[in-house]
PDB file of N, CA and C in Angstrom:
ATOM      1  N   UNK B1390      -1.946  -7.368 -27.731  1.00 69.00           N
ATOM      2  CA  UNK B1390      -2.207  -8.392 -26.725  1.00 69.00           C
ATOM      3  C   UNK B1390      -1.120  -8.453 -25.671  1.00 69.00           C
ATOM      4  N   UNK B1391       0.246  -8.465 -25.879  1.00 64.00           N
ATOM      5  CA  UNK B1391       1.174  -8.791 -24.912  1.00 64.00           C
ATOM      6  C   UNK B1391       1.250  -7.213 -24.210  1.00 64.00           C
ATOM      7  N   UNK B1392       0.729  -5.849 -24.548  1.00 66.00           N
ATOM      8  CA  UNK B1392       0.602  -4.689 -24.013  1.00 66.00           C
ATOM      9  C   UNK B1392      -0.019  -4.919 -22.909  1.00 66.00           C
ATOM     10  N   UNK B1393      -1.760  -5.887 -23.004  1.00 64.00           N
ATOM     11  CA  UNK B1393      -2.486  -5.916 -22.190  1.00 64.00           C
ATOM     12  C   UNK B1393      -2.124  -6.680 -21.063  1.00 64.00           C
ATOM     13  N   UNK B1394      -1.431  -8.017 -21.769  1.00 62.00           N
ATOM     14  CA  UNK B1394      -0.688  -8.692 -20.335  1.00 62.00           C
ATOM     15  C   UNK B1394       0.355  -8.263 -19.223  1.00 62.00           C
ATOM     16  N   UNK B1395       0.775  -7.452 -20.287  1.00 57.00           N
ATOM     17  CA  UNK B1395       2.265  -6.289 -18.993  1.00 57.00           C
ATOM     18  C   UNK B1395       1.154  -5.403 -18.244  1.00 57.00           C
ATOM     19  N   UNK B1396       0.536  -5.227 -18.631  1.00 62.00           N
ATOM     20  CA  UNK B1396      -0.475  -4.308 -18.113  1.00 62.00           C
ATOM     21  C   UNK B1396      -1.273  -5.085 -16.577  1.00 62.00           C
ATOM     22  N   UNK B1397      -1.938  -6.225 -17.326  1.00 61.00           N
ATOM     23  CA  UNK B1397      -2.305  -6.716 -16.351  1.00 61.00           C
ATOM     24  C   UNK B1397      -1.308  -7.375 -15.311  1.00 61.00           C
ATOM     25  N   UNK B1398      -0.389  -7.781 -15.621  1.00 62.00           N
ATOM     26  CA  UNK B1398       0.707  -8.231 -14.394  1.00 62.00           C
ATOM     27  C   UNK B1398       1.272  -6.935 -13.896  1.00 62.00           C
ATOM     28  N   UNK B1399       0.989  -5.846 -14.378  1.00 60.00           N
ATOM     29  CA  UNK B1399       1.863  -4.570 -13.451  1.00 60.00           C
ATOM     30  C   UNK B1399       0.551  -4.232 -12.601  1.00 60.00           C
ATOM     31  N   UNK B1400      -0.492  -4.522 -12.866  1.00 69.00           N
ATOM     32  CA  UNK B1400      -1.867  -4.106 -11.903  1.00 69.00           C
ATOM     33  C   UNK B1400      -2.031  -5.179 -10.870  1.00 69.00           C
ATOM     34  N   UNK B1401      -1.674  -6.439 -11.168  1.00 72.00           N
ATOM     35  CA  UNK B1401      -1.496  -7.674 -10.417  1.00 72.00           C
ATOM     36  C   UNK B1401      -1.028  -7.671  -9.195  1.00 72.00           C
ATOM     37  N   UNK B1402       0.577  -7.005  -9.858  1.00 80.00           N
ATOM     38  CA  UNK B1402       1.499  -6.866  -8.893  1.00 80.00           C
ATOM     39  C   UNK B1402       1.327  -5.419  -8.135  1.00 80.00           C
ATOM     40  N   UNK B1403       0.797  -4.457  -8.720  1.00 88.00           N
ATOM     41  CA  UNK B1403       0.558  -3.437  -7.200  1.00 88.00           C
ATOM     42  C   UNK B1403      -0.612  -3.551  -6.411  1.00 88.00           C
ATOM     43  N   UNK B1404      -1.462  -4.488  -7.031  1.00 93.00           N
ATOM     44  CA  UNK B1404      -2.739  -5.147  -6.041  1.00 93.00           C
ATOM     45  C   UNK B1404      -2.222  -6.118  -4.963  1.00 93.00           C
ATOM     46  N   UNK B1405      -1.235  -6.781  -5.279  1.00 93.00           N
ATOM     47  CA  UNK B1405      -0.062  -7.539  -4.097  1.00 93.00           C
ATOM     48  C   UNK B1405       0.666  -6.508  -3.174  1.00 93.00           C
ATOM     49  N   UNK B1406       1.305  -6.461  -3.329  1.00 95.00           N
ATOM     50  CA  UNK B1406       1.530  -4.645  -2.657  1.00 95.00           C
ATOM     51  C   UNK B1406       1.000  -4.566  -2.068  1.00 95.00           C
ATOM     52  N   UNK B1407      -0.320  -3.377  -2.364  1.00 96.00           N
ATOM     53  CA  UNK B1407      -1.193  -2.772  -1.445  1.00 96.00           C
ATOM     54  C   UNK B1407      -1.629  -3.834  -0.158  1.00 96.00           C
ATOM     55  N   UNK B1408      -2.283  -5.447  -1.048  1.00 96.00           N
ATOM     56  CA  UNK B1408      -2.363  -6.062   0.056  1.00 96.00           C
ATOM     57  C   UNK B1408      -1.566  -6.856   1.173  1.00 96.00           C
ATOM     58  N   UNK B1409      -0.468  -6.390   1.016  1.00 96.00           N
ATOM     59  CA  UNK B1409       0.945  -7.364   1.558  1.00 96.00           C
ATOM     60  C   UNK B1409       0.938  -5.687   2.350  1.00 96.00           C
ATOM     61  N   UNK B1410       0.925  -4.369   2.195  1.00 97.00           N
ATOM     62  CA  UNK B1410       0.883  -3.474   2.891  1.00 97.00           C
ATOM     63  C   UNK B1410      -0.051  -3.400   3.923  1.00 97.00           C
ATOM     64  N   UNK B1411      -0.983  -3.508   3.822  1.00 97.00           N
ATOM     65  CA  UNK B1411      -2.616  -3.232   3.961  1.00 97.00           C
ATOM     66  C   UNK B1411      -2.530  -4.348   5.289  1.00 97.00           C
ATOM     67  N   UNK B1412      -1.684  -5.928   5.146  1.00 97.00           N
ATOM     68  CA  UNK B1412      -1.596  -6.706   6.183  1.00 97.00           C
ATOM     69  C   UNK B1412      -0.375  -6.252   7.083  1.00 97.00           C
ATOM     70  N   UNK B1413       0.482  -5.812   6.766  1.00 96.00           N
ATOM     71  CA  UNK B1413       1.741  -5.260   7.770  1.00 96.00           C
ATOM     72  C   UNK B1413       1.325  -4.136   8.705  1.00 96.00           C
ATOM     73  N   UNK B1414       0.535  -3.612   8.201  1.00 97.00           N
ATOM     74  CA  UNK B1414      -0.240  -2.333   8.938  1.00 97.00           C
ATOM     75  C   UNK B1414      -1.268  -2.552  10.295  1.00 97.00           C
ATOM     76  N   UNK B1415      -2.426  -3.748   9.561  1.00 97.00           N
ATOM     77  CA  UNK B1415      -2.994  -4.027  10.779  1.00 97.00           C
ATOM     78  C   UNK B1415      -2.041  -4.569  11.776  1.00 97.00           C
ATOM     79  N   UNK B1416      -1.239  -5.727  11.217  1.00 97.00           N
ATOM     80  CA  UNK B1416      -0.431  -6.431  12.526  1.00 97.00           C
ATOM     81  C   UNK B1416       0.077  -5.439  13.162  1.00 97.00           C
ATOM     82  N   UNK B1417       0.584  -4.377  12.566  1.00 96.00           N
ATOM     83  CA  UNK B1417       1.391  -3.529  13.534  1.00 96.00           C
ATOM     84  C   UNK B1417       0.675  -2.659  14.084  1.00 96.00           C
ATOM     85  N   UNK B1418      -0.391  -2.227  13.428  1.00 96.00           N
ATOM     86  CA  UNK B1418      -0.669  -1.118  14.219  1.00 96.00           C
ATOM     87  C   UNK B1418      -2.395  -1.103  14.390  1.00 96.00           C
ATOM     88  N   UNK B1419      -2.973  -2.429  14.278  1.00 96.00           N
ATOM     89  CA  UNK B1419      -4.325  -2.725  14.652  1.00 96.00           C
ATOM     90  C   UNK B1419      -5.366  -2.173  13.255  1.00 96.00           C
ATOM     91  N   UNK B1420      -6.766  -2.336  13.622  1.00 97.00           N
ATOM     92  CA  UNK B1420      -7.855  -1.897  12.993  1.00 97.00           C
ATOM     93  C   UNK B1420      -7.049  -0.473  12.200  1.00 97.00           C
ATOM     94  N   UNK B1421      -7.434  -0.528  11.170  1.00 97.00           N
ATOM     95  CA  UNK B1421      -7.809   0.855   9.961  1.00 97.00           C
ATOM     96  C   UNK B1421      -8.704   1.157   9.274  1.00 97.00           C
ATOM     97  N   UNK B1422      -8.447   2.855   9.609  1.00 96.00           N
ATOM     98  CA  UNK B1422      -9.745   3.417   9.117  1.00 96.00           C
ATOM     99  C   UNK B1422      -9.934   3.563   7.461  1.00 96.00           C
ATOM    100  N   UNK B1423     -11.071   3.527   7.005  1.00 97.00           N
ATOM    101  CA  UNK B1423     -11.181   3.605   5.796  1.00 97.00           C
ATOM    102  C   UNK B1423     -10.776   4.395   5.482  1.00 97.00           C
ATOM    103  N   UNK B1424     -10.838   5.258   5.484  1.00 96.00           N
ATOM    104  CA  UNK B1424      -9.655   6.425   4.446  1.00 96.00           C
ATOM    105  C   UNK B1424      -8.383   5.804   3.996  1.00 96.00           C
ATOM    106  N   UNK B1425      -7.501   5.399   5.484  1.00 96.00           N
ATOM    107  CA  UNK B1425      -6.472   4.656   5.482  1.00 96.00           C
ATOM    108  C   UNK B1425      -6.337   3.247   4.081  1.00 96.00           C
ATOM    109  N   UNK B1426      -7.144   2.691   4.272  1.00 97.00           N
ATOM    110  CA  UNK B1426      -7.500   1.760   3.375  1.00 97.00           C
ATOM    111  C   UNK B1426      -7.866   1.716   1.733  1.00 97.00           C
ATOM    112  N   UNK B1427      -8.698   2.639   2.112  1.00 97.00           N
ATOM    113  CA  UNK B1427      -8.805   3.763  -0.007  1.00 97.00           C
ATOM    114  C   UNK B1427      -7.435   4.194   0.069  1.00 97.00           C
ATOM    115  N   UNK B1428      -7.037   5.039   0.565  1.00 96.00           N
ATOM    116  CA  UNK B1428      -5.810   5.082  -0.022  1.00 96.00           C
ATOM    117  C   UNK B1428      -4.816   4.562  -0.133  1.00 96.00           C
ATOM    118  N   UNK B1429      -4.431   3.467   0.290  1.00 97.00           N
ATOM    119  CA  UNK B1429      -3.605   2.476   0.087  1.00 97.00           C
ATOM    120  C   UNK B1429      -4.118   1.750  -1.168  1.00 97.00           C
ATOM    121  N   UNK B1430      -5.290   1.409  -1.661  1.00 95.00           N
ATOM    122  CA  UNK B1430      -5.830   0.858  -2.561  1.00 95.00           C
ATOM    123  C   UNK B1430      -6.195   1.284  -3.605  1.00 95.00           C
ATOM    124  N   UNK B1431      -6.053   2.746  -3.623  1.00 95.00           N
ATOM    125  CA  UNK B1431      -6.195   3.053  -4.792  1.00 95.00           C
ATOM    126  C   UNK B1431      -4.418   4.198  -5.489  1.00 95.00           C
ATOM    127  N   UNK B1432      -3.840   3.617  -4.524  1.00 95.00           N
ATOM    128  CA  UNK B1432      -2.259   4.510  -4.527  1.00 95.00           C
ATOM    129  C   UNK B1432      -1.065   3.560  -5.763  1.00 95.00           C
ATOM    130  N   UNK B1433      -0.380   4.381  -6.193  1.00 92.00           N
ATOM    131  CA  UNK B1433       0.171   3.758  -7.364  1.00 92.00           C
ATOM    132  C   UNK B1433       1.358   2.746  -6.855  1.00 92.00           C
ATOM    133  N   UNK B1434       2.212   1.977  -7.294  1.00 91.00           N
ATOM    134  CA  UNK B1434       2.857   1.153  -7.115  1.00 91.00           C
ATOM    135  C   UNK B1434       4.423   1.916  -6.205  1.00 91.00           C
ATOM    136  N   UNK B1435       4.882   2.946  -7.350  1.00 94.00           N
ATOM    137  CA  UNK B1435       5.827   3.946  -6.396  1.00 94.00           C
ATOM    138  C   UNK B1435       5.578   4.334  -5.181  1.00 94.00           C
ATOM    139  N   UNK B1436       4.060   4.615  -4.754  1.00 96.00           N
ATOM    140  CA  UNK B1436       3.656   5.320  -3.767  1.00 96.00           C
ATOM    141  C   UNK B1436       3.461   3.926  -2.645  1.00 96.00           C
ATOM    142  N   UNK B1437       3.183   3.274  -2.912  1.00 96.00           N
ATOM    143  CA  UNK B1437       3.342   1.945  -2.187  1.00 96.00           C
ATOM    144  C   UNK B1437       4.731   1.332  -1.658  1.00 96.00           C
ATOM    145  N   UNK B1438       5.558   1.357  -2.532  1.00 95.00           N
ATOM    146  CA  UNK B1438       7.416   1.404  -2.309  1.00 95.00           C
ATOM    147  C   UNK B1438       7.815   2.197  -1.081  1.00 95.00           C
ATOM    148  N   UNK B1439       7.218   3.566  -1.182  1.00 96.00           N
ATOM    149  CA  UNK B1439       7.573   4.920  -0.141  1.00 96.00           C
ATOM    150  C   UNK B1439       6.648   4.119   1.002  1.00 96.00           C
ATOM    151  N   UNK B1440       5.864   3.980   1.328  1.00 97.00           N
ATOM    152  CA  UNK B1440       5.259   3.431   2.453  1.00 97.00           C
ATOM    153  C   UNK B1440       5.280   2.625   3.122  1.00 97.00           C
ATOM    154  N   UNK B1441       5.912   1.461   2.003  1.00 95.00           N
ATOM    155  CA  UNK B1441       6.672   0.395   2.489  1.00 95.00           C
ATOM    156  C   UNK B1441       8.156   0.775   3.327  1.00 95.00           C
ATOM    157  N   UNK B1442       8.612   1.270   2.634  1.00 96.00           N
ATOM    158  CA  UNK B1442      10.082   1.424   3.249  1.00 96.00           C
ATOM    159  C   UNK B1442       9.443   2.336   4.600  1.00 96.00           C
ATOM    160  N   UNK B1443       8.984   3.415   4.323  1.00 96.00           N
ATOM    161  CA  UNK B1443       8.809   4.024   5.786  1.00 96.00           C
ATOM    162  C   UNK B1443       8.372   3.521   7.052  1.00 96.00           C
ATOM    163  N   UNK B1444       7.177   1.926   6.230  1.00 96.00           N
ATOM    164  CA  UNK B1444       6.717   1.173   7.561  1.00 96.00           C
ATOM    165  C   UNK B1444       7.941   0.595   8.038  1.00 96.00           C
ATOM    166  N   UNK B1445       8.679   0.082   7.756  1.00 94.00           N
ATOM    167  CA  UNK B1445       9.717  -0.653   8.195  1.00 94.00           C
ATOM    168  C   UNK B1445      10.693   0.052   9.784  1.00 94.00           C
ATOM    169  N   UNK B1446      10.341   2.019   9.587  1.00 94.00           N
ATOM    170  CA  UNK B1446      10.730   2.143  10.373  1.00 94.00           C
ATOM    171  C   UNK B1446       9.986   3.306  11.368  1.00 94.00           C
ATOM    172  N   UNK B1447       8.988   2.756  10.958  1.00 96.00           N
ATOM    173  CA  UNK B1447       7.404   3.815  11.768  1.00 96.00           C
ATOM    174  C   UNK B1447       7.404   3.431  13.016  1.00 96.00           C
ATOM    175  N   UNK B1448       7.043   4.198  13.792  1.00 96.00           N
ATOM    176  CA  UNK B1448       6.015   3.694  15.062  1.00 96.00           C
ATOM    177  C   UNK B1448       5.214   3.754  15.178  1.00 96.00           C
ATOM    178  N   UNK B1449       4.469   4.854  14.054  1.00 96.00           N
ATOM    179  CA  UNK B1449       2.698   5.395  14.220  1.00 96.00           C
ATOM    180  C   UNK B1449       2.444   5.036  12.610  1.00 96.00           C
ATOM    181  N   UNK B1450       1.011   4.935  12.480  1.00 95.00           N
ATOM    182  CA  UNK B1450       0.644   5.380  11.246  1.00 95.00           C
ATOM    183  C   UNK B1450       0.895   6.403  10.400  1.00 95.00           C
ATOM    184  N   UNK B1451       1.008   7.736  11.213  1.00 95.00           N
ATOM    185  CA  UNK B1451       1.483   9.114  11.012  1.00 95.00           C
ATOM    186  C   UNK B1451       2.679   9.146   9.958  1.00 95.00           C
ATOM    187  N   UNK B1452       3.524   8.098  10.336  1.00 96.00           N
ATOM    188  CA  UNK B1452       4.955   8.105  10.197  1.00 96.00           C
ATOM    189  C   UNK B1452       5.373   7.462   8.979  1.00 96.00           C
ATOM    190  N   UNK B1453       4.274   6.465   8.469  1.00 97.00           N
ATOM    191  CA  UNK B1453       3.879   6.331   7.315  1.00 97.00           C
ATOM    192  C   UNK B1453       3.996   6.858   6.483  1.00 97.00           C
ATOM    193  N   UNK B1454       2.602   7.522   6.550  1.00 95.00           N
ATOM    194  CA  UNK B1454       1.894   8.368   5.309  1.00 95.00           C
ATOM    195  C   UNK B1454       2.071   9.929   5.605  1.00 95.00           C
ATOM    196  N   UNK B1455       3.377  10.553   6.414  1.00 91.00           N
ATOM    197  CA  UNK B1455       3.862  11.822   6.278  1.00 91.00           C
ATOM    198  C   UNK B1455       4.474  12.331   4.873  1.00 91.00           C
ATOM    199  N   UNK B1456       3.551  13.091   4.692  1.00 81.00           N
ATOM    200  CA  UNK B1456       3.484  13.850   3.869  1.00 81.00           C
ATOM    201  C   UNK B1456       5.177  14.580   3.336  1.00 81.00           C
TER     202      UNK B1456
END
């Protein structure tokens, strides 16, 4: 039982994430395309960290999610 609750608060918390990402993105950089959006939503919590920090100093979307 307490497996399932770490579980569910670690899914909680990268569903916060994505959407605390997912809103920094439009403000900054308008409408997104769905692709953009699946993958932010279905991207793991680390991979959300990296995107975060990179928005902070993006100018494009590009600059983001460079590979």
């Amino acid at each position: 039982r307490a497996e399932g609750r770490a579980e569910g608060r670690a899914e909680g918390a990268t569903q916060g994430q994505q959407k605390l990402l997912l809103r920094l993105l439009r403000t900054s950089f308008g409408t997104l395309s769905h692709e953009i959006v699946k993958r932010i939503e279905s991207a793991s919590e680390a991979q959300i960290g990296l995107w975060g920090e990179r928005f902070a100093t993006a100018e494009t979307l590009d600059e983001v999610f460079a590979e």
